[in-house]
Amino acid sequence: MLARVGENLYWMARYLERAEDTARLINATTMMLMDMPRGASFGWEDLLKVVGLDEAFHTLYDEAGEMAVMSFLIQDERNPSSIFTCIRHARENTRTFREVLPRESWEWVNELYLYTSTHLGHALDRRTRFEVLTEIIRRRQAVVGLLAGTMSRDEGFQFMRLGRNMERADMTTRVLDVSYAINLPYQNSQYYDLVWMSVLHALSAHQMYRRYVGVHARGHKVLAFLLNDLKFPRSVRHCLHEIQFALDELPGVEPMRRLQGMLNLVDQADYRALAANGLHGFCDDIQARLADLNTVISQTYFRAAHPQKMAQSLFSLV
Amino acid sequence: MKIDCGHYPLMGGFDELLEAPGKPRSGAGELCDFFAGLAPEELEARHRAVDAAIMAAGITFTVYSEAGNIDRTWPFDVVPRIIEKAEWDRIEAGLKQRLAALNRFIDDIYHDRNIIRDGVFPAEVLADSKNFRAACVGANPPFGVWAHICGTDLVRDGDGTVYVLEDNLRVPSGVSYMLENRQLMKRLFPELFARYDVLPVDDYTAQLYDMLAALSPREGERPEIAVLTPGIYNSAYFEHSYLAQQMGAHLVEGPDLVVLDDDCVYMKTIEGLTRLDVIYRRVDDEFIDPEAFRADSVLGVPGLMRAWKQGKVGIANAPGSGVADDKVVYAYVPQMIRYYLDEAPILPNVPSYLCMHEADCEYVLANLDKLVVKPANESGGYGMLVGPKSTPDERARFAELIRANPRNYMAQPTLSLSTVPTLCEDAIEPRHVDLRPFILQSKDFYVTHGGLTRVALRRGSLVVNSSQGGGSKDTWIVQGVC
């Protein structure tokens, strides 16, 4: 597999995962806001913090009102992580390696892009937002399913698997970290259950949590579920295992070594203690290690593509 | 919207499907019946489905304009063009004959130049050739074949004669559209394929693969084959990725490749370097190797010519093949066929006036309003003068250009290109077409069943290039009607 193609596949999968995760997060937030007491502190500004884009937002907009934040996260092309920018990048990337994917993949990614570009306006309006974002998620999932059902488990497939899970693990720690901080003031209030539930919602994890852990959202149990559950596909542990399986199929040893350190970390953490104190530092650590793994992956596989450039500058980890 | 062969405003020239309104040619009757039975709403629905399918498939080409490069979807017309197998067999034989002679010519030009010594081909034409590559002299590509993929443009005149208009030997494009057009037709009009025996076109990519594999310098079952593209901004990028995908080949850009001290070509892969055996290059040869040709090229691979000349890598088409893709050289192809193959040409050339010959030049200058004047080395329909449609100013400008550089110009009478019924707004109207079959040659020959029919969508226009308002049609070689 060409180094350039491997790199494009990796980033294409990251872009699409980021688009979907953002859509899920926005949907969950919109729903949750309606449950919160009026005047509660979780607002649109906090959503920007969750995705790490509050600074970027304020260089372009003054006030973090609903319309501005939605526009920024959903359709603003100046935001390299907006849903539209991600999907457009994914489409442009897909054009450069159409030959390695099953034929319909390009068509479906292209259709996802065409749908997104013509319907984005409706995602700004609360009444139609859910429907449009859900359709974007549906179409993105169709691409994932198509690849799962028709593509050989070759190196190209493994690079997409790597990209998808790197992005997802990063998003999970980010959402966890920031929502926890935001929810902290409610620690001893009647909303305690609600705020942890909202974290689960933001990661589309509430149903599986209830099914496998329990109906009440307790802090340490939520953390253990989102960070260390083996079976839930958005938990960090699960993503790391997926990364491990992908690396197993690829040459090179260094990425695997770095991964092992992270696996040990989530495996040995004391979640009861973390729920009380230190979650922020823990999430920071994982994010730094993911960024490091991203660099090592670039150096190991993509260096031949461009000797000078180590990471994709346009879309590096925040 | 209705396709009614009974009300068809024939233009007076040769129409490929209808002899007269309501009178289909042999082979086209079933088609007319089918369309006659299609309700207007039904036709409209299918027409919309075509557009949607093209949009979704992202079948595009790029138009270069002052306003920037725009990705346009491929204009496709639903009425197919039909050619009967018996006629096609003769055309196919003529195309193979022509490419065989052209390859003998190229090989001769880069070796002993017998054809010049024997006085059949003028030395001064070669001396002025823009596409002659001195670096290729003495090279010995496998089978003595240089031009492995040729797109030959055919046109039919008013009396029904099929002429060769030009031979595209550099990086001819369009074959992916031929394949896509058939896919579209099968999806949208499956019933039609039950009524006809249409020869399939989709073995082209397998044939292309076999042709390329035969150029591999190494023994082995699966040589490493790559399509070399200038990149995503090239107008034919869609085709490059399409062909790579269909052949299971790599799609590479210049910077993906490197030539090492052993003169072999390597791909930069995730595991390091992997040797490459055959390159189907879609980059003009001027740009393929900054060491040998244009030093400013970023599209090429330094050392590629070295590797090729030593037989360490196969390149299709071979560098230097373009020497025979020249509208003046074209005029000599019938002589080449007689000279190298000792055969009579099966397909005629369009009569051509070479401005390098004084008598021809005078005739051309005196008849600019009746002729089509073409520069020798342009492609894509650029830089032409279509006499009957030109203004006195344009003619004066061309007269100057010709006088300044007669070798670079040739002229041909304006042919009344044949027409095919084409869906325009609500009804069918005649539109002019040409036909570009693709011919492969390495160890064996292969000719596509039909080719890409390009259609000038503007009423009365003779320009079929997609960059200038052309579209395309599916082309059927039919064995007989069931």
GROMACS .gro file of C-alpha atoms in nm, chain B residues 125-412:
model
  288
  443VAL     CA    1   0.852   1.681  -4.103
  444LEU     CA    2   1.052   1.488  -3.848
  445ALA     CA    3   1.299   1.772  -3.805
  446ASP     CA    4   1.015   2.003  -3.701
  447SER     CA    5   0.830   1.754  -3.482
  448LYS     CA    6   0.745   1.886  -3.138
  449ASN     CA    7   0.690   1.538  -3.001
  450PHE     CA    8   1.005   1.373  -3.124
  451ARG     CA    9   1.222   1.285  -2.820
  452ALA     CA   10   1.593   1.255  -2.890
  453ALA     CA   11   1.632   1.071  -2.560
  454CYS     CA   12   1.434   0.780  -2.706
  455VAL     CA   13   1.665   0.710  -3.001
  456GLY     CA   14   1.783   0.351  -2.993
  457ALA     CA   15   1.541   0.238  -2.723
  458ASN     CA   16   1.394  -0.110  -2.762
  459PRO     CA   17   1.058  -0.145  -2.589
  460PRO     CA   18   0.913  -0.499  -2.574
  461PHE     CA   19   0.765  -0.633  -2.901
  462GLY     CA   20   0.891  -0.322  -3.077
  463VAL     CA   21   0.564  -0.157  -2.974
  464TRP     CA   22   0.562   0.205  -2.857
  465ALA     CA   23   0.202   0.317  -2.867
  466HIS     CA   24   0.016   0.057  -2.661
  467ILE     CA   25  -0.307   0.246  -2.622
  468CYS     CA   26  -0.447   0.439  -2.912
  469GLY     CA   27  -0.771   0.635  -2.931
  470THR     CA   28  -0.856   0.679  -3.296
  471ASP     CA   29  -1.121   0.932  -3.390
  472LEU     CA   30  -1.355   0.819  -3.666
  473VAL     CA   31  -1.615   1.024  -3.849
  474ARG     CA   32  -1.875   0.936  -4.110
  475ASP     CA   33  -1.931   1.166  -4.403
  476GLY     CA   34  -2.254   1.241  -4.589
  477ASP     CA   35  -2.216   0.944  -4.825
  478GLY     CA   36  -2.171   0.701  -4.535
  479THR     CA   37  -1.794   0.653  -4.566
  480VAL     CA   38  -1.609   0.616  -4.236
  481TYR     CA   39  -1.287   0.818  -4.223
  482VAL     CA   40  -1.006   0.833  -3.970
  483LEU     CA   41  -0.986   1.188  -3.839
  484GLU     CA   42  -0.688   1.149  -3.609
  485ASP     CA   43  -0.484   0.902  -3.408
  486ASN     CA   44  -0.438   0.991  -3.040
  487LEU     CA   45  -0.121   0.820  -2.928
  488ARG     CA   46  -0.008   1.027  -2.634
  489VAL     CA   47  -0.250   0.989  -2.343
  490PRO     CA   48  -0.589   0.935  -2.507
  491SER     CA   49  -0.878   0.960  -2.263
  492GLY     CA   50  -1.246   0.878  -2.267
  493VAL     CA   51  -1.254   0.503  -2.223
  494SER     CA   52  -1.397   0.524  -1.871
  495TYR     CA   53  -1.690   0.723  -2.005
  496MET     CA   54  -1.749   0.453  -2.262
  497LEU     CA   55  -1.767   0.199  -1.978
  498GLU     CA   56  -1.981   0.420  -1.756
  499ASN     CA   57  -2.223   0.494  -2.039
  500ARG     CA   58  -2.292   0.125  -2.080
  501GLN     CA   59  -2.348   0.085  -1.705
  502LEU     CA   60  -2.597   0.370  -1.713
  503MET     CA   61  -2.785   0.226  -2.010
  504LYS     CA   62  -2.808  -0.116  -1.849
  505ARG     CA   63  -2.942   0.035  -1.530
  506LEU     CA   64  -3.196   0.256  -1.702
  507PHE     CA   65  -3.315   0.058  -2.002
  508PRO     CA   66  -3.272  -0.307  -1.908
  509GLU     CA   67  -3.558  -0.405  -2.145
  510LEU     CA   68  -3.359  -0.288  -2.446
  511PHE     CA   69  -3.081  -0.532  -2.375
  512ALA     CA   70  -3.332  -0.814  -2.388
  513ARG     CA   71  -3.422  -0.714  -2.744
  514TYR     CA   72  -3.068  -0.680  -2.878
  515ASP     CA   73  -2.744  -0.874  -2.876
  516VAL     CA   74  -2.517  -0.589  -2.781
  517LEU     CA   75  -2.149  -0.682  -2.767
  518PRO     CA   76  -2.022  -0.617  -2.413
  519VAL     CA   77  -1.760  -0.349  -2.353
  520ASP     CA   78  -1.658  -0.417  -1.997
  521ASP     CA   79  -1.376  -0.659  -2.067
  522TYR     CA   80  -1.167  -0.357  -2.167
  523THR     CA   81  -1.005  -0.319  -1.826
  524ALA     CA   82  -0.907  -0.687  -1.816
  525GLN     CA   83  -0.760  -0.652  -2.164
  526LEU     CA   84  -0.579  -0.338  -2.060
  527TYR     CA   85  -0.436  -0.524  -1.762
  528ASP     CA   86  -0.316  -0.813  -1.978
  529MET     CA   87  -0.163  -0.574  -2.229
  530LEU     CA   88   0.024  -0.392  -1.950
  531ALA     CA   89   0.127  -0.714  -1.775
  532ALA     CA   90   0.292  -0.829  -2.096
  533LEU     CA   91   0.530  -0.532  -2.064
  534SER     CA   92   0.662  -0.645  -1.725
  535PRO     CA   93   1.039  -0.690  -1.715
  536ARG     CA   94   1.005  -0.962  -1.451
  537GLU     CA   95   0.857  -1.308  -1.475
  538GLY     CA   96   0.577  -1.380  -1.234
  539GLU     CA   97   0.206  -1.407  -1.204
  540ARG     CA   98   0.108  -1.064  -1.078
  541PRO     CA   99   0.338  -0.786  -1.184
  542GLU     CA  100   0.314  -0.460  -0.991
  543ILE     CA  101   0.125  -0.222  -1.219
  544ALA     CA  102   0.048   0.143  -1.152
  545VAL     CA  103  -0.143   0.419  -1.325
  546LEU     CA  104   0.064   0.737  -1.307
  547THR     CA  105  -0.162   1.042  -1.279
  548PRO     CA  106  -0.076   1.412  -1.266
  549GLY     CA  107  -0.316   1.424  -0.969
  550ILE     CA  108  -0.662   1.516  -0.861
  551TYR     CA  109  -0.673   1.844  -1.053
  552ASN     CA  110  -0.622   1.682  -1.392
  553SER     CA  111  -0.934   1.687  -1.609
  554ALA     CA  112  -0.914   1.311  -1.659
  555TYR     CA  113  -0.848   1.224  -1.294
  556PHE     CA  114  -1.179   1.045  -1.272
  557GLU     CA  115  -1.064   0.814  -1.548
  558HIS     CA  116  -0.724   0.751  -1.395
  559SER     CA  117  -0.871   0.638  -1.065
  560TYR     CA  118  -1.144   0.445  -1.243
  561LEU     CA  119  -0.897   0.243  -1.450
  562ALA     CA  120  -0.670   0.177  -1.152
  563GLN     CA  121  -0.970   0.060  -0.952
  564GLN     CA  122  -1.098  -0.166  -1.229
  565MET     CA  123  -0.755  -0.323  -1.286
  566GLY     CA  124  -0.670  -0.356  -0.917
  567ALA     CA  125  -0.363  -0.144  -0.993
  568HIS     CA  126  -0.203   0.128  -0.784
  569LEU     CA  127  -0.285   0.488  -0.861
  570VAL     CA  128   0.037   0.678  -0.815
  571GLU     CA  129   0.161   1.034  -0.850
  572GLY     CA  130   0.520   1.123  -0.936
  573PRO     CA  131   0.628   1.180  -0.576
  574ASP     CA  132   0.510   0.827  -0.484
  575LEU     CA  133   0.786   0.681  -0.700
  576VAL     CA  134   1.162   0.681  -0.685
  577VAL     CA  135   1.437   0.540  -0.909
  578LEU     CA  136   1.735   0.404  -0.719
  579ASP     CA  137   2.094   0.340  -0.827
  580ASP     CA  138   1.998  -0.003  -0.959
  581ASP     CA  139   1.785   0.184  -1.217
  582CYS     CA  140   1.469   0.012  -1.096
  583VAL     CA  141   1.151   0.204  -1.012
  584TYR     CA  142   1.012   0.176  -0.659
  585MET     CA  143   0.688   0.276  -0.494
  586LYS     CA  144   0.696   0.435  -0.151
  587THR     CA  145   0.472   0.207   0.051
  588ILE     CA  146   0.390   0.174   0.417
  589GLU     CA  147   0.648  -0.103   0.438
  590GLY     CA  148   0.921   0.089   0.260
  591LEU     CA  149   1.003   0.055  -0.109
  592THR     CA  150   0.838  -0.194  -0.344
  593ARG     CA  151   0.956  -0.248  -0.698
  594LEU     CA  152   0.718  -0.143  -0.975
  595ASP     CA  153   0.708  -0.334  -1.305
  596VAL     CA  154   0.478  -0.144  -1.538
  597ILE     CA  155   0.356   0.214  -1.549
  598TYR     CA  156   0.048   0.318  -1.741
  599ARG     CA  157   0.136   0.683  -1.751
  600ARG     CA  158  -0.127   0.950  -1.797
  601VAL     CA  159   0.129   1.227  -1.778
  602ASP     CA  160   0.262   1.383  -2.100
  603ASP     CA  161   0.611   1.257  -2.172
  604GLU     CA  162   0.760   1.603  -2.143
  605PHE     CA  163   0.678   1.583  -1.774
  606ILE     CA  164   0.760   1.225  -1.679
  607ASP     CA  165   1.125   1.268  -1.593
  608PRO     CA  166   1.278   1.600  -1.490
  609GLU     CA  167   1.624   1.446  -1.544
  610ALA     CA  168   1.555   1.377  -1.911
  611PHE     CA  169   1.293   1.634  -2.007
  612ARG     CA  170   1.146   1.938  -1.838
  613ALA     CA  171   1.353   2.002  -1.529
  614ASP     CA  172   1.070   2.205  -1.372
  615SER     CA  173   0.824   1.915  -1.376
  616VAL     CA  174   0.696   1.809  -1.036
  617LEU     CA  175   0.468   1.546  -1.188
  618GLY     CA  176   0.742   1.310  -1.292
  619VAL     CA  177   1.001   1.080  -1.146
  620PRO     CA  178   1.372   1.161  -1.179
  621GLY     CA  179   1.549   0.873  -1.353
  622LEU     CA  180   1.239   0.715  -1.508
  623MET     CA  181   1.382   0.734  -1.860
  624ARG     CA  182   1.701   0.566  -1.744
  625ALA     CA  183   1.499   0.281  -1.594
  626TRP     CA  184   1.287   0.247  -1.906
  627LYS     CA  185   1.573   0.250  -2.154
  628GLN     CA  186   1.743  -0.029  -1.963
  629GLY     CA  187   1.428  -0.236  -1.971
  630LYS     CA  188   1.381  -0.223  -1.592
  631VAL     CA  189   1.028  -0.091  -1.617
  632GLY     CA  190   0.756  -0.101  -1.881
  633ILE     CA  191   0.594   0.231  -1.973
  634ALA     CA  192   0.275   0.265  -2.175
  635ASN     CA  193   0.262   0.455  -2.396
  636ALA     CA  194   0.636   0.454  -2.442
  637PRO     CA  195   0.799   0.796  -2.415
  638GLY     CA  196   0.839   0.942  -2.761
  639SER     CA  197   0.527   0.772  -2.908
  640GLY     CA  198   0.379   1.116  -2.963
  641VAL     CA  199   0.602   1.161  -3.266
  642ALA     CA  200   0.328   0.985  -3.463
  643ASP     CA  201   0.049   1.188  -3.298
  644ASP     CA  202   0.079   1.486  -3.522
  645LYS     CA  203  -0.171   1.602  -3.778
  646VAL     CA  204   0.092   1.626  -4.049
  647VAL     CA  205   0.236   1.281  -3.976
  648TYR     CA  206  -0.126   1.162  -3.987
  649ALA     CA  207  -0.145   1.245  -4.354
  650TYR     CA  208   0.127   0.988  -4.421
  651VAL     CA  209  -0.036   0.693  -4.244
  652PRO     CA  210  -0.179   0.541  -4.565
  653GLN     CA  211   0.173   0.545  -4.714
  654MET     CA  212   0.307   0.387  -4.392
  655ILE     CA  213   0.055   0.104  -4.418
  656ARG     CA  214   0.168   0.029  -4.772
  657TYR     CA  215   0.536   0.071  -4.683
  658TYR     CA  216   0.557  -0.137  -4.365
  659LEU     CA  217   0.278  -0.387  -4.408
  660ASP     CA  218   0.252  -0.404  -4.785
  661GLU     CA  219  -0.126  -0.382  -4.753
  662ALA     CA  220  -0.390  -0.147  -4.887
  663PRO     CA  221  -0.532   0.079  -4.613
  664ILE     CA  222  -0.872  -0.045  -4.500
  665LEU     CA  223  -0.986   0.286  -4.348
  666PRO     CA  224  -0.933   0.604  -4.550
  667ASN     CA  225  -0.789   0.927  -4.416
  668VAL     CA  226  -0.983   1.249  -4.453
  669PRO     CA  227  -0.825   1.424  -4.754
  670SER     CA  228  -0.564   1.657  -4.608
  671TYR     CA  229  -0.377   1.959  -4.734
  672LEU     CA  230  -0.036   2.002  -4.577
  673CYS     CA  231   0.064   2.366  -4.567
  674MET     CA  232   0.431   2.264  -4.581
  675HIS     CA  233   0.370   2.185  -4.947
  676GLU     CA  234   0.356   2.505  -5.143
  677ALA     CA  235   0.069   2.407  -5.372
  678ASP     CA  236  -0.139   2.281  -5.077
  679CYS     CA  237  -0.061   2.594  -4.881
  680GLU     CA  238  -0.183   2.820  -5.159
  681TYR     CA  239  -0.499   2.617  -5.191
  682VAL     CA  240  -0.559   2.640  -4.817
  683LEU     CA  241  -0.503   3.015  -4.805
  684ALA     CA  242  -0.739   3.065  -5.098
  685ASN     CA  243  -1.010   2.846  -4.943
  686LEU     CA  244  -0.996   2.926  -4.572
  687ASP     CA  245  -1.371   2.981  -4.568
  688LYS     CA  246  -1.439   2.624  -4.679
  689LEU     CA  247  -1.177   2.428  -4.484
  690VAL     CA  248  -1.108   2.322  -4.129
  691VAL     CA  249  -0.754   2.428  -4.038
  692LYS     CA  250  -0.577   2.244  -3.758
  693PRO     CA  251  -0.245   2.300  -3.587
  694ALA     CA  252  -0.026   1.989  -3.602
  695ASN     CA  253   0.025   1.932  -3.234
  696GLU     CA  254  -0.283   2.046  -3.047
  697SER     CA  255  -0.549   1.822  -2.903
  698GLY     CA  256  -0.888   1.877  -2.746
  699GLY     CA  257  -1.012   2.086  -3.037
  700TYR     CA  258  -0.804   2.387  -2.936
  701GLY     CA  259  -0.651   2.628  -3.188
  702MET     CA  260  -0.869   2.523  -3.484
  703LEU     CA  261  -1.033   2.731  -3.752
  704VAL     CA  262  -1.368   2.604  -3.879
  705GLY     CA  263  -1.380   2.790  -4.209
  706PRO     CA  264  -1.753   2.803  -4.287
  707LYS     CA  265  -1.826   2.935  -3.937
  708SER     CA  266  -1.536   3.180  -3.916
  709THR     CA  267  -1.527   3.558  -3.947
  710PRO     CA  268  -1.302   3.742  -4.194
  711ASP     CA  269  -1.088   3.858  -3.902
  712GLU     CA  270  -1.030   3.504  -3.781
  713ARG     CA  271  -0.941   3.394  -4.132
  714ALA     CA  272  -0.692   3.678  -4.165
  715ARG     CA  273  -0.533   3.581  -3.836
  716PHE     CA  274  -0.502   3.218  -3.942
  717ALA     CA  275  -0.356   3.317  -4.280
  718GLU     CA  276  -0.078   3.493  -4.092
  719LEU     CA  277  -0.022   3.200  -3.858
  720ILE     CA  278   0.000   2.961  -4.152
  721ARG     CA  279   0.242   3.180  -4.346
  722ALA     CA  280   0.463   3.214  -4.039
  723ASN     CA  281   0.481   2.842  -3.974
  724PRO     CA  282   0.340   2.632  -4.259
  725ARG     CA  283   0.470   2.300  -4.118
  726ASN     CA  284   0.250   2.347  -3.815
  727TYR     CA  285  -0.077   2.359  -4.010
  728MET     CA  286  -0.288   2.127  -4.216
  729ALA     CA  287  -0.638   2.162  -4.351
  730GLN     CA  288  -0.924   1.933  -4.437
   0.00000   0.00000   0.00000
